[in-house]
Short mmCIF file of C-alpha atoms in Angstrom, two decimals:
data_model
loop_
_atom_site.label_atom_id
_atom_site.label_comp_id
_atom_site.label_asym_id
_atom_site.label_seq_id
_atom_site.Cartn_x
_atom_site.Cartn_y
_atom_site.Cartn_z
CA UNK A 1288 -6.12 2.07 -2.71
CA UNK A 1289 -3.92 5.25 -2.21
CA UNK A 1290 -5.25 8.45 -2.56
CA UNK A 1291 -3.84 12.20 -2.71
CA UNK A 1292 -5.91 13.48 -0.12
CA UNK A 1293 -3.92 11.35 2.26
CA UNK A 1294 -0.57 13.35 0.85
CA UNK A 1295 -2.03 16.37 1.61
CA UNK A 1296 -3.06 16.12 4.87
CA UNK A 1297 0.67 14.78 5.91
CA UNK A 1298 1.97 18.27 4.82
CA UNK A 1299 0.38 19.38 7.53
CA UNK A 1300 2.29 17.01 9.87
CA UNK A 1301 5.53 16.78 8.08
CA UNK A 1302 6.37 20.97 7.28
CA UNK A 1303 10.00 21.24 8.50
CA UNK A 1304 11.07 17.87 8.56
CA UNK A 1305 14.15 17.51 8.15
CA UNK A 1306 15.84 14.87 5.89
CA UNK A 1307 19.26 14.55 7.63
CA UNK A 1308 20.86 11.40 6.81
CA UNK A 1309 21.89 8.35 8.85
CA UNK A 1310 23.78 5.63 6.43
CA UNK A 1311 24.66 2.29 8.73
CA UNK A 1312 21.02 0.57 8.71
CA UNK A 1313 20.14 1.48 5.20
CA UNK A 1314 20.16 -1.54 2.66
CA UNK A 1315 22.84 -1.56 0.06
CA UNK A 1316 19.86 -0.59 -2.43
CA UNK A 1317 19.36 2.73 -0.68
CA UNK A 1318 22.78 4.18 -0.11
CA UNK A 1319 24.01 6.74 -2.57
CA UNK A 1320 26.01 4.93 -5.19
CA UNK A 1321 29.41 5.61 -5.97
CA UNK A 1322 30.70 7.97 -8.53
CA UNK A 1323 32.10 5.80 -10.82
CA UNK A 1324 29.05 3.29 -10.99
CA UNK A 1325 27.48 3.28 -14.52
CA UNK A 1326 23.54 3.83 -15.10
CA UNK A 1327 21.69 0.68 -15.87
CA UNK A 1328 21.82 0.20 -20.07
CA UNK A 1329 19.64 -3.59 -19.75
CA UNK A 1330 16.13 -4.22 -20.64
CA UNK A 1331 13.43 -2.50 -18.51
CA UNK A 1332 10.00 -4.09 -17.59
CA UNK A 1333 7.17 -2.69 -19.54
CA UNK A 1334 4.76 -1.78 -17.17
CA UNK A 1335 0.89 -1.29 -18.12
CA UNK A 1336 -0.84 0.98 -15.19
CA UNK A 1337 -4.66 -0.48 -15.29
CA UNK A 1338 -6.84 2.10 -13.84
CA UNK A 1339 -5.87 5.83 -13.93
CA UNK A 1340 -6.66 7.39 -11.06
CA UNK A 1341 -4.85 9.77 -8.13
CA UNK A 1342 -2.25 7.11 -7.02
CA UNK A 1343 -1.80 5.71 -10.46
CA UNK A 1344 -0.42 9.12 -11.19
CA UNK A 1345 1.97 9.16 -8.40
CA UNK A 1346 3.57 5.09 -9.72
CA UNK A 1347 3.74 7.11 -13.47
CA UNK A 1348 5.89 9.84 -11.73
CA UNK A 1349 8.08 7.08 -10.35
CA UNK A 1350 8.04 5.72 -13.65
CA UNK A 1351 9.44 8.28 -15.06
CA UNK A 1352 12.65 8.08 -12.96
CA UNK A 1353 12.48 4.11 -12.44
CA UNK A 1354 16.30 3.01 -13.56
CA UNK A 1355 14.64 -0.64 -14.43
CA UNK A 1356 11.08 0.07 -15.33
CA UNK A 1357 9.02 1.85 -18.14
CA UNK A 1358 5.33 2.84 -18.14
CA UNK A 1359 4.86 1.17 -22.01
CA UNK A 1360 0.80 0.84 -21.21
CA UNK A 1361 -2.36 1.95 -19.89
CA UNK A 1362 -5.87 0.91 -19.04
CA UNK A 1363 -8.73 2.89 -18.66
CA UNK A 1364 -12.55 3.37 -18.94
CA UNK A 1365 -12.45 7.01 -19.93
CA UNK A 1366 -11.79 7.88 -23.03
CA UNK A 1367 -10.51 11.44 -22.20
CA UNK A 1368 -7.74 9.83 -19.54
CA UNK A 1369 -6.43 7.57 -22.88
CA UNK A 1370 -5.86 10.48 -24.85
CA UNK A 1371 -4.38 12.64 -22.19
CA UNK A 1372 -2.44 10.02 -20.62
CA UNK A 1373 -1.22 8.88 -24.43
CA UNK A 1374 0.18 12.94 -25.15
CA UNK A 1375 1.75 13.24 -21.95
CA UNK A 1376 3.61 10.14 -21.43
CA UNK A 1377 4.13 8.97 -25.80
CA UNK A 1378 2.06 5.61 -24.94
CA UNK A 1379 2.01 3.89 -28.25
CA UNK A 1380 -1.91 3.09 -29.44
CA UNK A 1381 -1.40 -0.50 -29.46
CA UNK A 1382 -0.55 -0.16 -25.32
CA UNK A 1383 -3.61 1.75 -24.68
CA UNK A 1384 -6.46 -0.72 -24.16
CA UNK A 1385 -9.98 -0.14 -22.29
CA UNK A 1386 -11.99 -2.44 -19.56
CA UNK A 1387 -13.62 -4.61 -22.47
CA UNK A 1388 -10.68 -5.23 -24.94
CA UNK A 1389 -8.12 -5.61 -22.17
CA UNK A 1390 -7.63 -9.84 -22.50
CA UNK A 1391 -6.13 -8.93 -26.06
CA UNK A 1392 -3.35 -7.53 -23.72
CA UNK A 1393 -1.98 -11.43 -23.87
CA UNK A 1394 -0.66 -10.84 -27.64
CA UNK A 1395 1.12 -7.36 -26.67
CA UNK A 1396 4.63 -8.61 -26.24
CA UNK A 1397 5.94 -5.19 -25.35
CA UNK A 1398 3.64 -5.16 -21.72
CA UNK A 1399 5.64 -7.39 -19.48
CA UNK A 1400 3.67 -6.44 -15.58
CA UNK A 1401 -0.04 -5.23 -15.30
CA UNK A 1402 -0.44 -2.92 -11.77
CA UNK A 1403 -3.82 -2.80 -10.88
CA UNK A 1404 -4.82 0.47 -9.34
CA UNK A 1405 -8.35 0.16 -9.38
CA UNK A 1406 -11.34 -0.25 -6.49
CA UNK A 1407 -10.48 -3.30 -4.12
CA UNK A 1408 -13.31 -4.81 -5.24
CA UNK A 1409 -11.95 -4.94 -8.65
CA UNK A 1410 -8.57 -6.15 -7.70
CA UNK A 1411 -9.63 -9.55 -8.27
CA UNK A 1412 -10.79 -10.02 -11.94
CA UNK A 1413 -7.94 -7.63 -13.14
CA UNK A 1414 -5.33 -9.45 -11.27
CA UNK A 1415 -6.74 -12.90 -12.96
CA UNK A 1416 -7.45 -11.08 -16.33
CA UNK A 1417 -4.30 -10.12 -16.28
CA UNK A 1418 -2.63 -13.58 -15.16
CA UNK A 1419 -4.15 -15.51 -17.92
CA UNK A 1420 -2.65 -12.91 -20.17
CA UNK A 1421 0.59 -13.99 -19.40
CA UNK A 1422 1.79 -10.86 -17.27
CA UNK A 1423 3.10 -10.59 -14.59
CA UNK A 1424 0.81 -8.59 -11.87
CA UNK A 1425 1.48 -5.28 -9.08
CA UNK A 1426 -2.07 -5.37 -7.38
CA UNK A 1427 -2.50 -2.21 -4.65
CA UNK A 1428 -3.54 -3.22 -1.16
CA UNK A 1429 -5.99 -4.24 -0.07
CA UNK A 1430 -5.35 -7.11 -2.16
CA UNK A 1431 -8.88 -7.81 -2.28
CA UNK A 1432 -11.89 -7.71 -0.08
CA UNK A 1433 -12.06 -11.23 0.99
CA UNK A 1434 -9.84 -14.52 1.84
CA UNK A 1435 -11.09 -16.63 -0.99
CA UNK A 1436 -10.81 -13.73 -3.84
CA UNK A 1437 -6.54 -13.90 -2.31
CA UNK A 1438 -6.65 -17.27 -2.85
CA UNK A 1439 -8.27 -17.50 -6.71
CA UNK A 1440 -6.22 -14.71 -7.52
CA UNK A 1441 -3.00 -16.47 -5.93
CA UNK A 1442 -3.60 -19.72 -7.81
CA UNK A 1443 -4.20 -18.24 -11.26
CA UNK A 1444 -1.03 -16.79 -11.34
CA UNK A 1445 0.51 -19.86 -10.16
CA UNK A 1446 -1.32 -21.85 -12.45
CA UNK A 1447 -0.20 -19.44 -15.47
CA UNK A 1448 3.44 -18.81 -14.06
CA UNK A 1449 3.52 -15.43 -13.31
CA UNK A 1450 4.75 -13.73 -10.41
CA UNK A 1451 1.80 -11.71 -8.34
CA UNK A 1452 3.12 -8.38 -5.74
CA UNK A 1453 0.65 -6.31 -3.82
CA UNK A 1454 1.54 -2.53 -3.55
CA UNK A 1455 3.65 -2.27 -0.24
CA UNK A 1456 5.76 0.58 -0.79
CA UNK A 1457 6.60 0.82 3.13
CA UNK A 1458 8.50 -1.93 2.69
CA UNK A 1459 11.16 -0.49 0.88
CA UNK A 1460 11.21 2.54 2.54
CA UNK A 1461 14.62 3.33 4.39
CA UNK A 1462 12.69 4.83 7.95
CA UNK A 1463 10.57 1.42 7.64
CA UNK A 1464 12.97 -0.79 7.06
CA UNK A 1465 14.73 0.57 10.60
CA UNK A 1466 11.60 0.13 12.69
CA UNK A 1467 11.14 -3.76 11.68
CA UNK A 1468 14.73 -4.34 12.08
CA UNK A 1469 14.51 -2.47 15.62
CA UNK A 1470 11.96 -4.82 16.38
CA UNK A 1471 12.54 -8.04 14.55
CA UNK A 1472 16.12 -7.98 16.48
CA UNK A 1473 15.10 -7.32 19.61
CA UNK A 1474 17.93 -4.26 19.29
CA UNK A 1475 15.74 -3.29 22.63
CA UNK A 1476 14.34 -6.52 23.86
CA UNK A 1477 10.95 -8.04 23.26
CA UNK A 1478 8.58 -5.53 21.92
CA UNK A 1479 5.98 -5.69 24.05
CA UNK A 1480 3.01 -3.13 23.22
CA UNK A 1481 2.46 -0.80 19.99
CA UNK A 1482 0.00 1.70 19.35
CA UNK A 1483 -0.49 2.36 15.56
CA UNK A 1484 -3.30 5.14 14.00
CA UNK A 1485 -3.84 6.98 10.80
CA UNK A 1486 -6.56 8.64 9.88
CA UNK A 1487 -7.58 11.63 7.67
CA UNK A 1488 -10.47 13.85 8.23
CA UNK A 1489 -12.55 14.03 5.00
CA UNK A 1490 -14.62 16.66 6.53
CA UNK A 1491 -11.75 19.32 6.50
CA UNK A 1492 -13.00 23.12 5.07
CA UNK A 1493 -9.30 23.82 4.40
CA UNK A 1494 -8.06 20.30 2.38
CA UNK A 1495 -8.61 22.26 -0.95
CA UNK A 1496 -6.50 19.68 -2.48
CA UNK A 1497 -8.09 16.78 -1.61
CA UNK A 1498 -10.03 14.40 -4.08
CA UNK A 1499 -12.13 12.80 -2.34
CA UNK A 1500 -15.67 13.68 -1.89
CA UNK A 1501 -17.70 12.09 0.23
CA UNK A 1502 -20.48 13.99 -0.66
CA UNK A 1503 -20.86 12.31 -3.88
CA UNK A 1504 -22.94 9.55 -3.84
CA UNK A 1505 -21.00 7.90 -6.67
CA UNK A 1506 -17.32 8.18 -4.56
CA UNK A 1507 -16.38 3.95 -4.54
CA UNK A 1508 -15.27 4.17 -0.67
CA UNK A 1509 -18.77 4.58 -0.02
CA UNK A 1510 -19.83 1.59 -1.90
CA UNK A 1511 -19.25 -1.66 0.49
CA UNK A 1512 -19.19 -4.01 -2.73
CA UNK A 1513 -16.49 -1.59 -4.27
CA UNK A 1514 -14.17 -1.21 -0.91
CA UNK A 1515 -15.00 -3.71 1.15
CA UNK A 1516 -15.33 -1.63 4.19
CA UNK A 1517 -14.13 2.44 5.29
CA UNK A 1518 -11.27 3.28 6.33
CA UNK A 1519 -9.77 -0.25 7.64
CA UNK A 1520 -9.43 -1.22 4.34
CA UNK A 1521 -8.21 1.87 3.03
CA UNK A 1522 -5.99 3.29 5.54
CA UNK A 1523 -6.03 0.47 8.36
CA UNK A 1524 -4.24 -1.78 6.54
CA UNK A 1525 -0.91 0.17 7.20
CA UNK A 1526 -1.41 -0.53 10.90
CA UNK A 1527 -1.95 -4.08 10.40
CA UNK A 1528 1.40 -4.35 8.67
CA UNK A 1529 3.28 -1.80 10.56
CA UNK A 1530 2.51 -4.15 13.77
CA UNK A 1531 3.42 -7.36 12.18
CA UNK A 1532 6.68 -6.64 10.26
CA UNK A 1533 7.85 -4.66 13.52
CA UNK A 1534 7.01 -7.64 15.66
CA UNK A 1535 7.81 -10.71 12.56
CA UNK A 1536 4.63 -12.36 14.25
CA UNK A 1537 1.06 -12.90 13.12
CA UNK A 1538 -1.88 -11.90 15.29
CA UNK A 1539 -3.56 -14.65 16.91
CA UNK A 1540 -6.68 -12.68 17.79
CA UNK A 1541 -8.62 -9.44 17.99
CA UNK A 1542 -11.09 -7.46 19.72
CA UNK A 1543 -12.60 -4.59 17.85
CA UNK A 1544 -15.20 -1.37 18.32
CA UNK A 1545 -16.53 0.74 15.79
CA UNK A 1546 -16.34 4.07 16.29
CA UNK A 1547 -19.27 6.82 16.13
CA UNK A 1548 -20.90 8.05 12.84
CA UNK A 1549 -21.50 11.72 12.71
CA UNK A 1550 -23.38 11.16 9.21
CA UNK A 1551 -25.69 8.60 8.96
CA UNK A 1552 -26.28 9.84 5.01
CA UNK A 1553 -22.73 9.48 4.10
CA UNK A 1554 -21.49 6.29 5.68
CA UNK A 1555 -24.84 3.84 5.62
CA UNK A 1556 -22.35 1.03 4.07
CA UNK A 1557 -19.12 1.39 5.59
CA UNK A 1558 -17.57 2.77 8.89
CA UNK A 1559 -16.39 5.63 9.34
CA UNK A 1560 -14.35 5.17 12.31
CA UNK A 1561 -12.97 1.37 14.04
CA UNK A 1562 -10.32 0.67 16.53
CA UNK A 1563 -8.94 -2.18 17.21
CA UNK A 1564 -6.75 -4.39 19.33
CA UNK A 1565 -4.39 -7.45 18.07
CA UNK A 1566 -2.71 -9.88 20.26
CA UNK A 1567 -0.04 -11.85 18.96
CA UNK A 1568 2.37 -15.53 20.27
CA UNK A 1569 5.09 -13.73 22.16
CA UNK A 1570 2.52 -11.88 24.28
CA UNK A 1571 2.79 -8.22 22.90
CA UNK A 1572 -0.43 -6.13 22.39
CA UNK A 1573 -1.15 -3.85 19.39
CA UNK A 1574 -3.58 -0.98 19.52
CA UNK A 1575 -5.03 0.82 16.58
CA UNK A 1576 -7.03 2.87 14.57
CA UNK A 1577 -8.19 4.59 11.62
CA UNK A 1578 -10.57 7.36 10.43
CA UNK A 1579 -11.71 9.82 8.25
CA UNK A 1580 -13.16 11.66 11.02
CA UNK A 1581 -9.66 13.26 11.86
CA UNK A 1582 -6.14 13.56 11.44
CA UNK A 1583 -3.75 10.88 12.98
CA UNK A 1584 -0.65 9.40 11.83
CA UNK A 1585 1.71 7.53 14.00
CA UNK A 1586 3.28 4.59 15.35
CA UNK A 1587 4.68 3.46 18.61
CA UNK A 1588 6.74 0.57 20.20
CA UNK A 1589 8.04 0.23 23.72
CA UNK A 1590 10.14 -2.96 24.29
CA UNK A 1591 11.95 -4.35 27.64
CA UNK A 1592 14.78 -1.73 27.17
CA UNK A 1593 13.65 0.77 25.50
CA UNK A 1594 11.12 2.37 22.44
CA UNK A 1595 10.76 4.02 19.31
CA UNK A 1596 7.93 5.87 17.02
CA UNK A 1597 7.48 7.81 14.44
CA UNK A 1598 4.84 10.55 13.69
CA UNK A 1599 4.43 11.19 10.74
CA UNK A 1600 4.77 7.56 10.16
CA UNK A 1601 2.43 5.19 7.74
CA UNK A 1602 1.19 7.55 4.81
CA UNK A 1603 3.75 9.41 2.52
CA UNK A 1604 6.17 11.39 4.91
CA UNK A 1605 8.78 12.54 4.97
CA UNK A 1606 8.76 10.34 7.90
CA UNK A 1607 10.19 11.31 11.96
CA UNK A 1608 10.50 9.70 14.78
CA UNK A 1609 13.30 9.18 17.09
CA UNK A 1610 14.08 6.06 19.41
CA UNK A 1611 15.69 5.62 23.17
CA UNK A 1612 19.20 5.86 21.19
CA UNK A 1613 18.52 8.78 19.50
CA UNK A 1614 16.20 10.44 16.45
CA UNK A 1615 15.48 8.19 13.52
CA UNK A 1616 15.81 10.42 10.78
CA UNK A 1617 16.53 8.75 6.51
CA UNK A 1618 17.05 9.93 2.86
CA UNK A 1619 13.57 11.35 1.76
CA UNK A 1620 12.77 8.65 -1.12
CA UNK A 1621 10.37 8.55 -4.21
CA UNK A 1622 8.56 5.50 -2.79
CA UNK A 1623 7.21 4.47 -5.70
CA UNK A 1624 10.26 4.54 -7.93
CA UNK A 1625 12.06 2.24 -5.58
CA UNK A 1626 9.45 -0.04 -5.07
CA UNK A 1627 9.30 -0.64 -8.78
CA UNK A 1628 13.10 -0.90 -9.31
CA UNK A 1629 13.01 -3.81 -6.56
CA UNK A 1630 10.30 -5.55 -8.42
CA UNK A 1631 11.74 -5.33 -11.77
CA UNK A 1632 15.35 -6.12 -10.83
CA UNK A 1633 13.98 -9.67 -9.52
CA UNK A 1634 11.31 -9.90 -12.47
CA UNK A 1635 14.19 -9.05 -15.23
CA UNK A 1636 16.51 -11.62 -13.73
CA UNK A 1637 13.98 -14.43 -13.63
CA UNK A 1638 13.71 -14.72 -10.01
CA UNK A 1639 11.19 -14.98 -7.01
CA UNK A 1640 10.14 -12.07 -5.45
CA UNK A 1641 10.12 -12.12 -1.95
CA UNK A 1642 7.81 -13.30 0.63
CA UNK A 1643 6.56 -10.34 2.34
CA UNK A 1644 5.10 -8.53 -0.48
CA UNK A 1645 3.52 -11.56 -2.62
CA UNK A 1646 -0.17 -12.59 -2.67
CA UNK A 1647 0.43 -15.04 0.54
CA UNK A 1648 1.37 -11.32 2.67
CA UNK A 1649 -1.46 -9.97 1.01
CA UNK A 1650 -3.93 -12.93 2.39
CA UNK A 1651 -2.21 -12.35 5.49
CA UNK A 1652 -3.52 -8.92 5.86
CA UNK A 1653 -6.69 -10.06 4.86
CA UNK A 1654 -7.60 -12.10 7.23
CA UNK A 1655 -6.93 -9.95 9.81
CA UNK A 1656 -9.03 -7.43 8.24
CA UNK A 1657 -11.77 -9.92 7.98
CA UNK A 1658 -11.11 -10.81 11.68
CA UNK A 1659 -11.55 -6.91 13.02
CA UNK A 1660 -14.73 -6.76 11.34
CA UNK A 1661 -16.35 -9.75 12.80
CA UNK A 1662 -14.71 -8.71 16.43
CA UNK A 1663 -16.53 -5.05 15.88
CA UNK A 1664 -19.42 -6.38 14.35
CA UNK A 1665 -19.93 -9.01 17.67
CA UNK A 1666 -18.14 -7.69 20.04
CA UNK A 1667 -16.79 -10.74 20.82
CA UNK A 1668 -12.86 -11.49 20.46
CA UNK A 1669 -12.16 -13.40 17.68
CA UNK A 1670 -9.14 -15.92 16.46
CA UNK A 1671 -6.93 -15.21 13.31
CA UNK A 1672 -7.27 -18.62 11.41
#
């Protein structure tokens, strides 16, 4: 799950970017419309946020601006957050629901999509909860913590015909969206290597803002049964999918190492720093890491004719980067806002959503993450299946 302190660490990498403007790769979605287009008048999707913490503020802001999407709901443990949540955005009572009452959710015909923006290891019985409900389901990434939770959570939506997303806001970002076609069409040749890191350093006397703290013994990332893992589930995954959309190819294997831990106290379930190295069919090589031991955040690609990268590049930019044909510079977006307009476009027209950001990406992602950890955890390299 998504947290602030990751947003303000990239101001420290992104003061003075620029957000100069280049139109021909962006998808019709992104370009400004014209003048004479008229605002969307349809239905929106009712939209219940389930679990109210720092990034499910950030998808309410988007909400607020969505063309296609409302915030009609909430869910929440804490009394307090209900109430405060309920004044500041007019949530009707009969939306507001808590972790115990939430299956009466299925007779709420004004909640049409349940995101769930709580602990990974929680992603599961929400995502289910909220299938046999009858709604469809956002779930943030990780999707979950291991292959068979993806795969119950998959089938119960299938099984009660709803449509399941996971949180990949990246890809419907404009900056994104240029990379993986850059790759995916060989505009240079064959990518052949990519290095991909981000990483935020927790530790960090000066990151007033951030909201993390790992000094308390009750923070979730610390809890291995709550996230799964450190920062490879929390930050890693961006790596992992940076490397395979760029390339369109799944990893075949992996060799992994974790990295030191400076304190023991902290991280005695989960690690604090791993690196990693994916191979995939056409031959190219992917190197990465993560950490909340420092600051890191960028990708890059060399191909047979040239390269590109981006830094910053995988948290919440504004993104930069340049390639061998010049700088690669996009519209700053709200990311959220646009990847809820996507969603809801397809959902209020009745139709599929995509491949790459449904359940069966999710999985995808998954097993490599499962992969990484038995490589580090052996040292031995180990297949993708």
């Amino acid at each position: 799950m998504e947290k602030i302190s990751r947003r303000s660490f990239v101001n420290k990498f992104g003061v003075g970017v620029g957000a100069s403007v280049i139109m021909t790769t962006l998808p019709s979605f992104l370009t400004e419309p014209e003048k004479n287009e008229k605002p969307y008048t349809g239905k929106k999707l009712n939209v219940a946020l389930c679990g109210l913490g720092v990034y499910a503020s950030l998808v309410a802001e988007g909400l607020q601006v969505s063309e296609y999407c409302t915030l009609a709901g909430i869910v929440t443990g804490t009394p307090s957050k209900a109430e405060k949540w309920k004044t500041q955005y007019n949530i009707p009572e009969k939306n507001i629901y808590n972790y115990q009452n939430f299956d009466e959710i299925v007779k709420n015909k004004d909640i049409d999509l349940v995101y769930v923006i709580l602990p990974n290891g929680l992603h599961k019985e929400f995502v289910i909860r909220a299938a046999k409900a009858g709604k469809h389901v956002i779930t943030e990434k990780p999707m979950a913590i291991t292959v068979k939770d993806c795969e119950e959570m998959i089938k119960a939506c299938e099984d009660n015909k709803v449509q399941l997303a996971i949180g990949y806001r990246l890809h419907y970002e404009p900056t994104h969206l240029e990379i993986k076609r850059l790759g995916q069409n060989k505009v240079f040749g064959q990518v052949r290597y990519i290095e991909a890191s981000l990483g935020y350093k927790i530790h960090d006397p000066l990151d007033t803002k951030s909201t993390v703290d790992f000094n308390d013994r009750n923070e979730w990332r610390l809890n291995k049964k709550l996230s799964g893992g450190g920062p490879l589930m929390d930050l890693g995954v961006y790596c992992i999918q940076a490397s395979r959309y760029v390339l369109g190819e799944e990893p075949i294997a992996v060799t992994a190492q974790f990295g030191k831990i400076y304190n023991k106290q902290i991280f005695s379930e989960t690690e604090e720093s791993i690196s990693w190295q994916m191979e995939f069919p056409s031959g190219a090589r992917a190197n990465c890491n993560t950490t909340v031991d420092y600051n890191i955040d960028r990708f890059y690609a060399t191909a047979d004719e040239g390269s590109f990268e981006l830094s910053p590049a995988l948290s919440y930019g504004p993104y930069n980067g340049k390639s061998t044909n010049g700088p690669l510079k996009f519209p700053v977006i709200n990311q959220q806002q646009t990847q809820m307009d996507e969603i809801a476009k397809l959902l209020l027209e009745n139709k599929k959503l995509p491949n790459h950001i449904t359940g069966e990406e999710g999985l995808k992602d998954i097993k490599v993450i499962n992969a990484i950890y038995k490589a580090a955890e052996t040292g031995k390299k180990i297949a993708v299946v």
